Coordinates of C-alpha atoms in Angstrom, one line a residue:
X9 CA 0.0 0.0 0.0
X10 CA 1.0 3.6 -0.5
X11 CA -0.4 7.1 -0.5
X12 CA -0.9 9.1 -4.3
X13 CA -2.4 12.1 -4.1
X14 CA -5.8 11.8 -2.3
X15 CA -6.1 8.0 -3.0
X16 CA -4.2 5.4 -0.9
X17 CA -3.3 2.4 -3.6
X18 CA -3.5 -1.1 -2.9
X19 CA -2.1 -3.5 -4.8
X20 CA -3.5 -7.1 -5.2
X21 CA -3.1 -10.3 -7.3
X22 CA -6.0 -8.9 -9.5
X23 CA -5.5 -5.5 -9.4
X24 CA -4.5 -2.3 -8.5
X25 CA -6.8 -0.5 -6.2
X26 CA -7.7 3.2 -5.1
X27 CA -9.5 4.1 -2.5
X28 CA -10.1 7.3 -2.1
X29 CA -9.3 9.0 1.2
X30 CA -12.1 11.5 1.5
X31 CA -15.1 9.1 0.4
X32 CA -13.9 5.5 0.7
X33 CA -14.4 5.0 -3.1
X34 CA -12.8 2.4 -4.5
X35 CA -11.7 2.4 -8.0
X36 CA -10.0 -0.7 -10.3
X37 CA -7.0 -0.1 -12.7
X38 CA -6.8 -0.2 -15.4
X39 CA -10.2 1.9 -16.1
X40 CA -10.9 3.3 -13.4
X41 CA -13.3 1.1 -12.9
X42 CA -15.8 1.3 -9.8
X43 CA -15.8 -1.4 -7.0
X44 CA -18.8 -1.1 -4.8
X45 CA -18.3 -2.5 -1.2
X46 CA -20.3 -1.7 1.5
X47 CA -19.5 -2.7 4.8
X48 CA -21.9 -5.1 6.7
X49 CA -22.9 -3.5 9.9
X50 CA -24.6 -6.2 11.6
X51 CA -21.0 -8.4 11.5
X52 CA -19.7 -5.2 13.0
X53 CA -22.4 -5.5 16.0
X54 CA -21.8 -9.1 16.9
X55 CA -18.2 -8.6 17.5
X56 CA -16.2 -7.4 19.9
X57 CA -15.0 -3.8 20.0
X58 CA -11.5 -3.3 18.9
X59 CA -10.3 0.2 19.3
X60 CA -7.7 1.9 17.2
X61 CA -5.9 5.1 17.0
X62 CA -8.6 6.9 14.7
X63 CA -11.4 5.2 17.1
X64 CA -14.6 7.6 16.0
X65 CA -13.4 8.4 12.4
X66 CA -15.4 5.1 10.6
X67 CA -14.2 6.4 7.2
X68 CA -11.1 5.8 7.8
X69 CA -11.6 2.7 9.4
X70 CA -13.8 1.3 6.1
X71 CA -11.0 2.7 4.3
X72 CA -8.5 0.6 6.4
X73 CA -11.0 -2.7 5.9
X74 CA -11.1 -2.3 2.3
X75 CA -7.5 -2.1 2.1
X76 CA -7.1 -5.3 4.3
X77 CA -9.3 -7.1 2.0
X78 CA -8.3 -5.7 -1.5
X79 CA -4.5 -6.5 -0.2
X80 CA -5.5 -10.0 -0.7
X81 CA -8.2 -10.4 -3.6
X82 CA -7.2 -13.6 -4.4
X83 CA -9.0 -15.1 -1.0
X84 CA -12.3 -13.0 -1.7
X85 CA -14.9 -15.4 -1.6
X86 CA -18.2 -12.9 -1.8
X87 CA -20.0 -13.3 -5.3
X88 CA -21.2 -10.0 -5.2
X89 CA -18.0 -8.7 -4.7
X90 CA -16.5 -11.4 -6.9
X91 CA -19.0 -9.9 -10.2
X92 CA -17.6 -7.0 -10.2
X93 CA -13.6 -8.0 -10.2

């Protein structure tokens, strides 16, 4: 991962990602394609809390998520997800 600009880049066996640090935005190269992910809230509410450094600032923990995930695309199993890669 590294920061460009506004976006922070991800890079994964499929491709490369940017998320966009303002909205959370994800978008695919080469195009510029748009990746839709939405985080699931009630998975959220059935865990434990974990608190980080930027506790209160959920953007930048979806942003964080995303990156987790998109860092290894090759284990994303969700078909909705899945589509759209």
């Amino acid at each position: 991962c590294r920061f460009e600009g506004r976006y922070l880049l991800v890079q994964g066996t499929r491709h490369l990602y940017k998320i966009h640090c303002g909205s959370g935005n994800i978008l695919m190269s080469p195009n510029d394609k748009y990746l839709c992910i939405v985080p699931d809230q009630a998975a959220r509410r059935d865990k434990e809390p974990i608190y980080l450094p930027f506790e209160g600032d959920t953007l930048w923990s979806v942003i964080i998520s995303k990156a987790v995930l998109l860092a290894s695309d090759e284990k994303i199993t969700d078909p909705t997800i899945l589509l759209q890669l």
